[in-house]
Amino acid sequence: MLLRCPLAQRLAPTARAGLRAASQQWWINGARPQVSTRLSTAEATVEAEAQPAGGQQQAPEPPSYRASIDFKFVRDNVEAVAANCTNRLSSADPQLVARLYEEYVEAQQQTDKLRAARNENSSAMKAKLEPEQRTALIERGKKIKEDLEGLDARLEALEAELQREGQRLPNMTHPDVPIGGEDVSGVLATLGQRPSFEFAVKDHLQLGEDLDLIDFETGGVVSGAKFYYLRNEAALLELALINWTMQRVVAAGFTPMTTPDLVRESVFEKCGFQPRAQNTQIYSIRDSSMCLTGTAEIPLGGVCMDRILPQAQLPLKMAAYGHCFRTEAGAAGAASKGLYRVHQFSKVEMFVVCTPEQSEALHQQLLDLEVSMFTDLGLHFKVLDMASHDLGAPAYRKFDIEAWMPGMERYGEISSASNCTDYQSRRLNIRYRPAAAEEAAGMEEGEAAAPAQKGGGKGGKGGGKSSKKVPTQFAHTLNATACAVPRMIVAILENNQQADGTVVIPEVLRPFMMGMEVIKPKHRVAA
């Protein structure tokens, strides 16, 4: 899951709607993106040149994709949708969406009437007619054609605006979610023993230096600020965490995967992220529609894009090891120092596609699996039911886990698990065919095939197959972080430090670290 943070500025007209950039020339480049509250001279020039004569603004581009949003639900529940937007601090306008939908439906009805009139007129032209009658029908046909062209253009414009505004709406919110800021998030559980120390506690940066584990200095020279090298036991610890985590999630029924680091911008948008909007963490590639992933949730979401799955295959559980890239602009300060917030890191992400009836129970299962793993690592942590202000647009409900980090003297987020219901699937077009409908269709096919076998008939249209289409439904999607490596390293180093400067390796990780039990200071050769 992608953590939110203010990011680099981009052009305002398209940023508001969270759509594809009007030009591929805008990008975030380099390890230290510059944040600006106004356009640069070059950007202002381009924007000025893009305006038509007379100072009129160009019409906004149509959305880059069509989402199957339930606009009828928005219209019929506009007050509830508006309250939900308020509770989530969303600037979306449900009233506008409802009005646009009404206009679209009305225009569609007018178009249907005109098409019926056109068909009636065409049929009348086939009869024997007097010249003046034929002339009148021809003129009427021209008028209908002109009116249809105007209505079709209006329908296209209405649909584009309806999609633009509709795609800004956040998901609805679980009724048990606390309303407000992060400070009102509910604490569901506090687990594990908080360590006590009889010596001066070090943070992970000091431990990393003393034990020759973490090198930010070289990372800064080679790649820039917030890049780093892991050395010695820390490098092995990363691999151990990945392998141990993958073993645990595979044992829990997840299909192990590795995913691409580069993903099309459209897939980001369909997952509910805005790769070129004002508040984004995503690195975009110059002169390309590709972006670097900030979480494996995005390529995993793309696995089932534009597919119809049999219900028997659900729930579909996937777990991916992948690299994550985040600009993290504006994330300075003690709370973000060291490995806690970096530009690149490794992570194991879980992703689930399921039926609506399964999603709430699966959300709890994801949380239970996270709790089990962090308990086995010996961490002290609390489980939070995140408040409405802290929910990203796709999330219906989100549980966060924050571990105690003694060197930083605070709890820090190490994991989250979100139920996105059908928000992502309506954009990614992930559907499933209900088992009951499949069975009914199979029975119809069998009944249709029987006469053909008996009497040699055709058995109905399609060679005996049912002419009725099996209705499909949108699936639900969930995602959860199994292991975000840098923050896990922070928690392990700081919680397991000893008075003699060593760090005890959690017992469950030792088989993945060649049996090592303790990280000890190195004997360094003097320069």
Short mmCIF file of C-alpha atoms in Angstrom, two decimals:
data_model
loop_
_atom_site.label_atom_id
_atom_site.label_comp_id
_atom_site.label_asym_id
_atom_site.label_seq_id
_atom_site.Cartn_x
_atom_site.Cartn_y
_atom_site.Cartn_z
CA MET A 1 0.00 0.00 0.00
CA LEU A 2 1.23 3.40 -0.95
CA LEU A 3 1.69 5.84 1.93
CA ARG A 4 0.57 9.33 1.11
CA CYS A 5 2.88 12.35 1.14
CA PRO A 6 2.78 15.80 -0.59
CA LEU A 7 4.72 15.70 -3.84
CA ALA A 8 5.94 17.54 -6.85
CA GLN A 9 3.76 20.14 -8.59
CA ARG A 10 2.19 19.50 -11.98
CA LEU A 11 -0.13 21.45 -14.21
CA ALA A 12 -3.38 22.33 -12.45
CA PRO A 13 -6.04 21.69 -15.14
CA THR A 14 -5.44 17.95 -15.31
CA ALA A 15 -4.20 17.53 -11.73
CA ARG A 16 -7.65 18.36 -10.35
CA ALA A 17 -9.25 15.39 -12.03
CA GLY A 18 -6.37 13.02 -11.44
CA LEU A 19 -6.20 12.12 -15.11
CA ARG A 20 -3.50 11.36 -17.63
CA ALA A 21 -1.19 14.33 -18.17
CA ALA A 22 -2.03 16.50 -21.16
CA SER A 23 1.51 15.97 -22.37
CA GLN A 24 4.08 13.30 -21.61
CA GLN A 25 6.74 15.97 -21.13
CA TRP A 26 5.99 16.49 -17.42
CA TRP A 27 7.87 14.16 -15.10
CA ILE A 28 9.57 13.84 -11.75
CA ASN A 29 13.24 13.34 -12.37
CA GLY A 30 16.08 12.45 -10.03
CA ALA A 31 16.42 11.32 -6.44
CA ARG A 32 15.78 14.76 -4.97
CA PRO A 33 12.62 16.14 -6.62
CA GLN A 34 12.05 19.86 -6.18
CA VAL A 35 8.68 20.86 -4.74
CA SER A 36 7.21 24.10 -6.02
CA THR A 37 3.99 25.96 -5.24
CA ARG A 38 3.97 27.71 -8.62
CA LEU A 39 4.84 26.96 -12.22
CA SER A 40 8.38 27.43 -13.40
CA THR A 41 9.01 29.95 -16.22
CA ALA A 42 9.21 27.15 -18.78
CA GLU A 43 6.01 25.52 -17.48
CA ALA A 44 4.18 28.86 -17.47
CA THR A 45 5.28 29.48 -21.06
CA VAL A 46 4.04 26.07 -22.19
CA GLU A 47 0.72 26.61 -20.39
CA ALA A 48 0.32 30.07 -21.95
CA GLU A 49 1.08 28.74 -25.44
CA ALA A 50 -1.47 25.97 -24.90
CA GLN A 51 -4.27 28.54 -24.42
CA PRO A 52 -6.25 29.44 -27.56
CA ALA A 53 -6.56 33.03 -28.78
CA GLY A 54 -8.82 35.27 -26.72
CA GLY A 55 -7.73 33.76 -23.41
CA GLN A 56 -10.26 30.92 -23.56
CA GLN A 57 -9.15 27.66 -21.99
CA GLN A 58 -9.06 24.49 -24.02
CA ALA A 59 -11.58 21.80 -23.14
CA PRO A 60 -10.05 19.24 -20.78
CA GLU A 61 -8.96 15.97 -22.31
CA PRO A 62 -11.32 13.02 -21.91
CA PRO A 63 -10.41 10.47 -19.22
CA SER A 64 -7.77 7.96 -20.23
CA TYR A 65 -10.06 5.04 -19.38
CA ARG A 66 -13.71 4.32 -18.67
CA ALA A 67 -14.59 3.18 -15.16
CA SER A 68 -17.76 1.17 -14.56
CA ILE A 69 -18.91 3.45 -11.76
CA ASP A 70 -22.41 2.88 -10.39
CA PHE A 71 -23.72 6.34 -11.23
CA LYS A 72 -27.29 5.29 -10.47
CA PHE A 73 -26.21 4.53 -6.89
CA VAL A 74 -24.61 7.98 -6.63
CA ARG A 75 -27.77 9.67 -7.93
CA ASP A 76 -30.08 7.69 -5.66
CA ASN A 77 -27.85 8.16 -2.57
CA VAL A 78 -26.32 11.55 -3.27
CA GLU A 79 -26.62 12.80 0.33
CA ALA A 80 -24.86 9.71 1.73
CA VAL A 81 -22.15 9.95 -0.94
CA ALA A 82 -21.66 13.66 -0.17
CA ALA A 83 -21.37 12.95 3.57
CA ASN A 84 -18.82 10.25 2.80
CA CYS A 85 -16.76 12.72 0.75
CA THR A 86 -16.87 15.20 3.65
CA ASN A 87 -15.79 12.52 6.13
CA ARG A 88 -12.84 11.61 3.92
CA LEU A 89 -11.81 15.21 3.12
CA SER A 90 -12.47 14.56 -0.56
CA SER A 91 -13.00 17.49 -2.92
CA ALA A 92 -15.20 15.38 -5.23
CA ASP A 93 -18.65 16.76 -6.03
CA PRO A 94 -21.37 14.05 -5.83
CA GLN A 95 -24.14 16.57 -6.59
CA LEU A 96 -22.41 17.44 -9.86
CA VAL A 97 -22.00 13.75 -10.67
CA ALA A 98 -25.71 13.12 -10.03
CA ARG A 99 -26.73 16.09 -12.20
CA LEU A 100 -24.42 15.02 -15.04
CA TYR A 101 -25.83 11.50 -14.86
CA GLU A 102 -29.40 12.81 -15.12
CA GLU A 103 -28.42 14.91 -18.13
CA TYR A 104 -26.68 11.93 -19.69
CA VAL A 105 -29.70 9.65 -19.22
CA GLU A 106 -32.00 12.32 -20.68
CA ALA A 107 -29.72 12.84 -23.68
CA GLN A 108 -29.51 9.08 -24.18
CA GLN A 109 -33.32 8.83 -24.20
CA GLN A 110 -33.55 11.66 -26.75
CA THR A 111 -30.97 9.91 -28.90
CA ASP A 112 -32.92 6.65 -28.76
CA LYS A 113 -36.10 8.45 -29.85
CA LEU A 114 -34.31 10.09 -32.77
CA ARG A 115 -32.82 6.78 -33.87
CA ALA A 116 -36.27 5.21 -33.78
CA ALA A 117 -37.57 8.13 -35.88
CA ARG A 118 -34.68 7.66 -38.33
CA ASN A 119 -35.52 3.97 -38.70
CA GLU A 120 -39.20 4.81 -39.22
CA ASN A 121 -38.26 7.39 -41.84
CA SER A 122 -35.99 4.91 -43.64
CA SER A 123 -38.76 2.32 -43.72
CA ALA A 124 -41.18 4.87 -45.16
CA MET A 125 -38.72 5.64 -47.96
CA LYS A 126 -39.01 2.06 -49.22
CA ALA A 127 -42.69 2.47 -50.21
CA LYS A 128 -43.96 3.86 -53.51
CA LEU A 129 -44.12 7.60 -52.97
CA GLU A 130 -45.06 10.72 -54.83
CA PRO A 131 -42.08 13.00 -55.56
CA GLU A 132 -43.16 15.58 -53.02
CA GLN A 133 -43.59 12.86 -50.37
CA ARG A 134 -40.11 11.49 -51.08
CA THR A 135 -38.65 14.97 -50.95
CA ALA A 136 -40.30 15.58 -47.59
CA LEU A 137 -38.93 12.30 -46.20
CA ILE A 138 -35.44 13.13 -47.49
CA GLU A 139 -35.54 16.53 -45.80
CA ARG A 140 -36.82 14.94 -42.60
CA GLY A 141 -34.00 12.39 -42.74
CA LYS A 142 -31.41 15.18 -43.09
CA LYS A 143 -32.89 16.99 -40.10
CA ILE A 144 -32.87 13.83 -38.01
CA LYS A 145 -29.24 13.19 -39.01
CA GLU A 146 -28.20 16.71 -37.98
CA ASP A 147 -30.03 16.41 -34.67
CA LEU A 148 -28.43 13.01 -34.01
CA GLU A 149 -24.95 14.35 -34.72
CA GLY A 150 -25.53 17.16 -32.24
CA LEU A 151 -26.89 14.78 -29.62
CA ASP A 152 -24.06 12.28 -30.15
CA ALA A 153 -21.51 15.06 -29.60
CA ARG A 154 -23.35 16.15 -26.45
CA LEU A 155 -23.50 12.55 -25.20
CA GLU A 156 -19.77 12.14 -25.76
CA ALA A 157 -19.00 15.37 -23.89
CA LEU A 158 -21.38 14.45 -21.05
CA GLU A 159 -19.89 10.98 -20.68
CA ALA A 160 -16.34 12.40 -20.58
CA GLU A 161 -17.29 14.93 -17.88
CA LEU A 162 -19.27 12.29 -15.98
CA GLN A 163 -16.23 9.99 -15.99
CA ARG A 164 -13.88 12.82 -14.96
CA GLU A 165 -16.03 13.80 -11.99
CA GLY A 166 -17.08 10.25 -11.12
CA GLN A 167 -13.52 8.97 -11.01
CA ARG A 168 -12.76 11.59 -8.33
CA LEU A 169 -15.24 10.01 -5.91
CA PRO A 170 -13.62 7.94 -3.14
CA ASN A 171 -14.90 4.54 -2.11
CA MET A 172 -17.70 4.41 0.44
CA THR A 173 -16.61 3.83 4.05
CA HIS A 174 -17.21 0.94 6.44
CA PRO A 175 -19.73 2.00 9.10
CA ASP A 176 -17.31 1.11 11.92
CA VAL A 177 -14.51 3.38 10.66
CA PRO A 178 -13.86 6.30 13.09
CA ILE A 179 -14.66 9.68 11.53
CA GLY A 180 -11.87 12.24 11.74
CA GLY A 181 -8.10 12.50 11.70
CA GLU A 182 -5.45 9.94 12.56
CA ASP A 183 -5.66 10.85 16.24
CA VAL A 184 -9.14 9.30 16.48
CA SER A 185 -8.13 6.00 14.88
CA GLY A 186 -9.29 3.11 17.03
CA VAL A 187 -6.75 0.88 18.81
CA LEU A 188 -8.02 -2.66 18.25
CA ALA A 189 -5.21 -4.44 20.09
CA THR A 190 -1.80 -3.91 21.69
CA LEU A 191 0.40 -6.98 21.44
CA GLY A 192 3.86 -8.13 22.44
CA GLN A 193 6.13 -7.05 25.27
CA ARG A 194 7.54 -3.55 25.11
CA PRO A 195 11.28 -3.88 25.80
CA SER A 196 12.96 -2.07 28.68
CA PHE A 197 16.65 -1.15 28.64
CA GLU A 198 19.10 -0.44 31.45
CA PHE A 199 21.49 1.35 29.12
CA ALA A 200 21.41 4.28 26.70
CA VAL A 201 19.32 3.20 23.73
CA LYS A 202 20.68 3.74 20.23
CA ASP A 203 18.61 4.35 17.13
CA HIS A 204 19.04 2.19 14.03
CA LEU A 205 21.33 4.74 12.38
CA GLN A 206 23.82 4.59 15.26
CA LEU A 207 23.56 0.81 15.42
CA GLY A 208 24.04 0.63 11.64
CA GLU A 209 27.22 2.68 11.89
CA ASP A 210 28.62 0.87 14.93
CA LEU A 211 27.96 -2.57 13.42
CA ASP A 212 28.88 -1.59 9.83
CA LEU A 213 25.42 -2.37 8.47
CA ILE A 214 23.98 0.74 6.78
CA ASP A 215 25.73 3.22 4.49
CA PHE A 216 23.73 6.33 3.64
CA GLU A 217 26.85 8.34 2.83
CA THR A 218 27.81 6.24 -0.18
CA GLY A 219 24.16 5.92 -1.19
CA GLY A 220 23.94 9.72 -1.25
CA VAL A 221 27.04 10.03 -3.43
CA VAL A 222 25.96 7.35 -5.89
CA SER A 223 22.18 7.94 -6.05
CA GLY A 224 21.21 10.91 -3.87
CA ALA A 225 19.57 11.59 -0.52
CA LYS A 226 17.47 8.81 1.02
CA PHE A 227 19.29 6.08 -0.92
CA TYR A 228 21.44 3.62 1.00
CA TYR A 229 23.55 0.49 0.96
CA LEU A 230 22.97 -2.45 3.31
CA ARG A 231 26.11 -4.37 4.21
CA ASN A 232 27.13 -7.50 6.05
CA GLU A 233 24.39 -8.89 8.31
CA ALA A 234 21.94 -6.17 7.24
CA ALA A 235 22.08 -7.38 3.62
CA LEU A 236 21.53 -10.94 4.84
CA LEU A 237 18.74 -9.71 7.11
CA GLU A 238 16.88 -8.25 4.12
CA LEU A 239 17.11 -11.55 2.25
CA ALA A 240 16.12 -13.47 5.39
CA LEU A 241 13.04 -11.30 5.92
CA ILE A 242 11.96 -11.73 2.30
CA ASN A 243 12.46 -15.50 2.28
CA TRP A 244 10.88 -16.08 5.69
CA THR A 245 7.89 -13.90 4.78
CA MET A 246 7.36 -15.60 1.43
CA GLN A 247 7.49 -18.98 3.17
CA ARG A 248 4.80 -17.86 5.62
CA VAL A 249 2.43 -16.38 3.03
CA VAL A 250 2.80 -19.32 0.64
CA ALA A 251 1.98 -21.67 3.53
CA ALA A 252 -1.16 -19.54 4.03
CA GLY A 253 -2.30 -20.24 0.46
CA PHE A 254 -0.84 -17.33 -1.49
CA THR A 255 0.67 -17.82 -4.94
CA PRO A 256 4.27 -16.50 -4.88
CA MET A 257 5.10 -13.98 -7.59
CA THR A 258 7.63 -11.41 -8.68
CA THR A 259 6.33 -8.37 -10.53
CA PRO A 260 7.55 -5.70 -12.99
CA ASP A 261 9.05 -2.54 -11.53
CA LEU A 262 7.73 -0.47 -14.45
CA VAL A 263 3.97 -0.30 -14.98
CA ARG A 264 1.79 1.64 -17.40
CA GLU A 265 0.39 4.88 -16.06
CA SER A 266 -3.16 3.74 -16.88
CA VAL A 267 -2.83 0.77 -14.49
CA PHE A 268 -1.81 3.16 -11.67
CA GLU A 269 -4.92 5.23 -12.38
CA LYS A 270 -7.20 2.20 -12.44
CA CYS A 271 -5.83 1.10 -9.05
CA GLY A 272 -6.80 4.50 -7.63
CA PHE A 273 -3.43 6.30 -7.78
CA GLN A 274 -2.66 9.55 -9.59
CA PRO A 275 0.86 9.24 -11.01
CA ARG A 276 1.04 12.76 -12.41
CA ALA A 277 -1.22 14.62 -10.02
CA GLN A 278 -0.12 17.25 -7.54
CA ASN A 279 -0.06 14.94 -4.51
CA THR A 280 1.74 11.88 -5.80
CA GLN A 281 4.72 9.86 -4.67
CA ILE A 282 5.27 8.16 -8.00
CA TYR A 283 8.33 8.47 -10.22
CA SER A 284 7.29 8.93 -13.85
CA ILE A 285 9.55 8.08 -16.78
CA ARG A 286 10.40 10.90 -19.17
CA ASP A 287 8.76 10.74 -22.63
CA SER A 288 6.90 7.60 -21.61
CA SER A 289 3.60 6.45 -20.15
CA MET A 290 5.53 4.18 -17.76
CA CYS A 291 6.00 4.73 -14.02
CA LEU A 292 8.07 3.04 -11.31
CA THR A 293 5.92 1.08 -8.90
CA GLY A 294 5.56 2.32 -5.35
CA THR A 295 4.01 -0.99 -4.27
CA ALA A 296 3.44 -4.42 -5.82
CA GLU A 297 -0.27 -3.84 -5.26
CA ILE A 298 -0.34 -2.08 -8.64
CA PRO A 299 1.16 -4.80 -10.89
CA LEU A 300 -0.74 -7.44 -8.89
CA GLY A 301 -3.98 -5.56 -9.54
CA GLY A 302 -3.12 -5.63 -13.23
CA VAL A 303 -2.86 -9.43 -13.24
CA CYS A 304 -6.65 -9.83 -13.43
CA MET A 305 -7.40 -6.65 -15.39
CA ASP A 306 -10.10 -7.09 -18.08
CA ARG A 307 -10.72 -10.68 -17.04
CA ILE A 308 -13.83 -12.63 -16.06
CA LEU A 309 -13.00 -15.24 -13.41
CA PRO A 310 -15.09 -18.28 -12.51
CA GLN A 311 -16.32 -18.03 -8.94
CA ALA A 312 -14.69 -21.41 -8.25
CA GLN A 313 -11.28 -19.71 -8.61
CA LEU A 314 -12.05 -17.18 -5.88
CA PRO A 315 -10.58 -16.10 -3.60
CA LEU A 316 -7.47 -15.62 -5.71
CA LYS A 317 -4.53 -14.93 -3.38
CA MET A 318 -1.20 -13.58 -4.66
CA ALA A 319 1.94 -12.49 -2.81
CA ALA A 320 4.70 -10.62 -4.60
CA TYR A 321 8.24 -9.69 -3.75
CA GLY A 322 9.04 -6.42 -5.46
CA HIS A 323 10.99 -3.18 -5.38
CA CYS A 324 9.22 0.02 -4.40
CA PHE A 325 10.14 3.53 -5.53
CA ARG A 326 8.72 6.64 -3.88
CA THR A 327 9.70 10.28 -4.19
CA GLU A 328 8.85 11.01 -0.52
CA ALA A 329 9.10 14.74 -1.18
CA GLY A 330 8.33 16.88 1.85
CA ALA A 331 9.10 13.98 4.20
CA ALA A 332 11.98 15.61 6.06
CA GLY A 333 12.33 15.63 9.84
CA ALA A 334 13.25 13.32 12.68
CA ALA A 335 10.14 11.19 12.18
CA SER A 336 11.35 10.22 8.70
CA LYS A 337 15.07 9.81 9.30
CA GLY A 338 17.20 6.88 8.25
CA LEU A 339 15.55 3.77 6.86
CA TYR A 340 12.08 4.77 8.00
CA ARG A 341 11.38 6.73 4.80
CA VAL A 342 13.51 6.11 1.73
CA HIS A 343 13.25 6.36 -2.05
CA GLN A 344 13.74 2.66 -2.82
CA PHE A 345 13.09 -0.47 -0.79
CA SER A 346 11.96 -4.10 -0.97
CA LYS A 347 8.57 -5.34 0.13
CA VAL A 348 6.35 -8.42 0.12
CA GLU A 349 2.78 -7.45 -0.72
CA MET A 350 -0.35 -9.59 -0.53
CA PHE A 351 -3.24 -9.06 -2.95
CA VAL A 352 -6.62 -10.82 -2.99
CA VAL A 353 -9.44 -10.97 -5.55
CA CYS A 354 -12.68 -12.38 -4.14
CA THR A 355 -16.46 -12.20 -4.12
CA PRO A 356 -18.27 -9.44 -2.17
CA GLU A 357 -19.42 -12.02 0.37
CA GLN A 358 -15.83 -13.09 1.09
CA SER A 359 -14.05 -9.74 1.41
CA GLU A 360 -14.77 -8.78 5.02
CA ALA A 361 -13.68 -12.17 6.40
CA LEU A 362 -10.59 -12.12 4.16
CA HIS A 363 -9.70 -8.66 5.44
CA GLN A 364 -9.61 -10.09 8.96
CA GLN A 365 -7.56 -13.07 7.74
CA LEU A 366 -4.97 -10.74 6.22
CA LEU A 367 -4.73 -8.86 9.51
CA ASP A 368 -4.46 -12.09 11.49
CA LEU A 369 -1.60 -13.27 9.27
CA GLU A 370 0.27 -9.98 9.75
CA VAL A 371 -0.25 -10.14 13.52
CA SER A 372 1.02 -13.72 13.61
CA MET A 373 4.20 -12.85 11.72
CA PHE A 374 5.03 -9.76 13.75
CA THR A 375 4.39 -11.68 16.96
CA ASP A 376 6.83 -14.38 15.85
CA LEU A 377 9.43 -11.67 15.22
CA GLY A 378 9.09 -10.66 18.87
CA LEU A 379 7.83 -7.12 18.20
CA HIS A 380 5.66 -4.96 20.42
CA PHE A 381 2.95 -3.35 18.29
CA LYS A 382 -0.56 -2.01 18.17
CA VAL A 383 -3.32 -2.61 15.61
CA LEU A 384 -5.28 0.44 14.47
CA ASP A 385 -8.62 0.85 12.72
CA MET A 386 -7.66 3.91 10.67
CA ALA A 387 -9.86 6.98 10.75
CA SER A 388 -11.64 8.31 7.66
CA HIS A 389 -9.17 11.14 6.98
CA ASP A 390 -6.38 8.59 6.64
CA LEU A 391 -8.09 6.38 4.07
CA GLY A 392 -6.88 6.52 0.49
CA ALA A 393 -9.55 6.80 -2.19
CA PRO A 394 -9.77 3.01 -2.89
CA ALA A 395 -10.00 1.84 0.76
CA TYR A 396 -13.34 0.93 2.32
CA ARG A 397 -11.55 0.12 5.57
CA LYS A 398 -7.86 -0.01 6.55
CA PHE A 399 -6.06 -1.62 9.46
CA ASP A 400 -2.56 -0.33 10.26
CA ILE A 401 0.06 -1.98 12.45
CA GLU A 402 2.53 0.26 14.26
CA ALA A 403 5.57 -1.25 15.98
CA TRP A 404 7.41 0.29 18.90
CA MET A 405 10.79 1.68 17.80
CA PRO A 406 12.75 2.50 20.97
CA GLY A 407 15.61 4.34 19.24
CA MET A 408 13.07 6.66 17.60
CA GLU A 409 11.03 6.76 20.85
CA ARG A 410 7.73 6.25 19.06
CA TYR A 411 5.49 3.79 17.26
CA GLY A 412 6.05 3.58 13.51
CA GLU A 413 3.85 2.07 10.83
CA ILE A 414 5.18 -1.23 9.53
CA SER A 415 2.12 -2.62 7.78
CA SER A 416 -1.42 -2.00 6.64
CA ALA A 417 -4.28 -4.05 5.24
CA SER A 418 -7.07 -2.55 3.14
CA ASN A 419 -10.40 -3.78 1.83
CA CYS A 420 -11.08 -1.88 -1.40
CA THR A 421 -14.41 -3.64 -2.15
CA ASP A 422 -15.26 -3.09 -5.85
CA TYR A 423 -13.56 0.32 -6.21
CA GLN A 424 -10.51 -1.03 -8.06
CA SER A 425 -12.31 -3.82 -9.91
CA ARG A 426 -14.75 -1.33 -11.49
CA ARG A 427 -11.73 0.51 -12.88
CA LEU A 428 -9.56 -2.51 -13.69
CA ASN A 429 -12.63 -4.35 -15.06
CA ILE A 430 -12.19 -7.45 -12.89
CA ARG A 431 -15.36 -9.52 -12.92
CA TYR A 432 -16.42 -12.99 -11.89
CA ARG A 433 -19.18 -15.30 -13.04
CA PRO A 434 -21.31 -16.53 -10.10
CA ALA A 435 -21.33 -20.30 -9.66
CA ALA A 436 -25.16 -20.46 -9.52
CA ALA A 437 -25.39 -18.72 -12.88
CA GLU A 438 -22.80 -21.10 -14.35
CA GLU A 439 -24.78 -24.10 -13.15
CA ALA A 440 -28.00 -22.69 -14.58
CA ALA A 441 -26.29 -22.04 -17.90
CA GLY A 442 -24.92 -25.59 -17.92
CA MET A 443 -28.40 -27.02 -17.36
CA GLU A 444 -29.81 -24.93 -20.19
CA GLU A 445 -27.03 -26.10 -22.50
CA GLY A 446 -27.77 -29.72 -21.63
CA GLU A 447 -31.50 -29.27 -22.30
CA ALA A 448 -30.81 -27.53 -25.60
CA ALA A 449 -28.41 -30.26 -26.72
CA ALA A 450 -30.84 -33.14 -26.00
CA PRO A 451 -33.24 -32.52 -28.96
CA ALA A 452 -30.28 -32.26 -31.32
CA GLN A 453 -29.01 -35.68 -30.23
CA LYS A 454 -32.45 -37.24 -30.52
CA GLY A 455 -33.73 -35.87 -33.77
CA GLY A 456 -30.66 -34.44 -35.45
CA GLY A 457 -31.88 -30.86 -34.98
CA LYS A 458 -29.60 -27.89 -34.50
CA GLY A 459 -30.41 -27.66 -30.83
CA GLY A 460 -30.81 -23.91 -30.85
CA LYS A 461 -28.54 -21.04 -31.81
CA GLY A 462 -24.85 -21.63 -31.20
CA GLY A 463 -24.79 -25.40 -31.73
CA GLY A 464 -26.67 -26.41 -28.57
CA LYS A 465 -25.23 -23.77 -26.25
CA SER A 466 -27.54 -21.57 -24.22
CA SER A 467 -28.38 -18.29 -25.93
CA LYS A 468 -28.62 -16.57 -22.57
CA LYS A 469 -25.51 -14.81 -21.31
CA VAL A 470 -24.42 -15.58 -17.80
CA PRO A 471 -24.45 -12.32 -15.81
CA THR A 472 -21.14 -11.28 -14.26
CA GLN A 473 -20.40 -9.24 -11.13
CA PHE A 474 -17.51 -7.05 -10.08
CA ALA A 475 -15.07 -8.72 -7.73
CA HIS A 476 -13.68 -7.23 -4.52
CA THR A 477 -9.96 -6.58 -4.03
CA LEU A 478 -7.83 -6.39 -0.88
CA ASN A 479 -4.17 -5.68 -0.25
CA ALA A 480 -1.86 -5.99 2.74
CA THR A 481 1.82 -5.51 3.50
CA ALA A 482 3.46 -8.72 4.66
CA CYS A 483 6.92 -7.19 5.05
CA ALA A 484 8.29 -3.72 4.28
CA VAL A 485 11.98 -4.47 4.69
CA PRO A 486 13.55 -1.16 5.84
CA ARG A 487 11.04 -0.55 8.61
CA MET A 488 11.29 -4.14 9.75
CA ILE A 489 15.07 -3.71 9.97
CA VAL A 490 14.54 -0.54 12.03
CA ALA A 491 12.25 -2.38 14.44
CA ILE A 492 14.51 -5.46 14.71
CA LEU A 493 17.74 -3.52 15.29
CA GLU A 494 16.29 -1.12 17.83
CA ASN A 495 14.24 -3.64 19.82
CA ASN A 496 16.93 -6.36 19.94
CA GLN A 497 19.97 -4.24 20.84
CA GLN A 498 22.05 -5.33 23.82
CA ALA A 499 24.16 -3.51 26.39
CA ASP A 500 27.40 -4.75 24.77
CA GLY A 501 26.45 -3.15 21.42
CA THR A 502 25.31 -6.37 19.75
CA VAL A 503 21.89 -7.10 18.23
CA VAL A 504 20.12 -10.43 18.70
CA ILE A 505 18.63 -11.86 15.50
CA PRO A 506 15.00 -13.06 15.89
CA GLU A 507 14.98 -16.82 16.21
CA VAL A 508 12.63 -17.39 13.24
CA LEU A 509 15.09 -15.63 10.92
CA ARG A 510 18.23 -17.51 11.94
CA PRO A 511 17.74 -20.45 9.54
CA PHE A 512 17.68 -17.89 6.72
CA MET A 513 20.92 -16.22 7.97
CA MET A 514 23.22 -19.24 7.97
CA GLY A 515 22.46 -19.89 11.63
CA MET A 516 23.71 -16.50 12.89
CA GLU A 517 22.27 -15.58 16.28
CA VAL A 518 23.88 -12.22 17.03
CA ILE A 519 25.16 -9.25 15.01
CA LYS A 520 28.49 -8.23 16.50
CA PRO A 521 30.82 -5.23 16.00
CA LYS A 522 33.42 -5.71 13.28
CA HIS A 523 37.16 -5.49 13.70
CA ARG A 524 38.00 -2.55 11.50
CA VAL A 525 41.43 -1.86 10.07
CA ALA A 526 42.61 1.66 10.86
CA ALA A 527 43.06 3.89 7.82
#
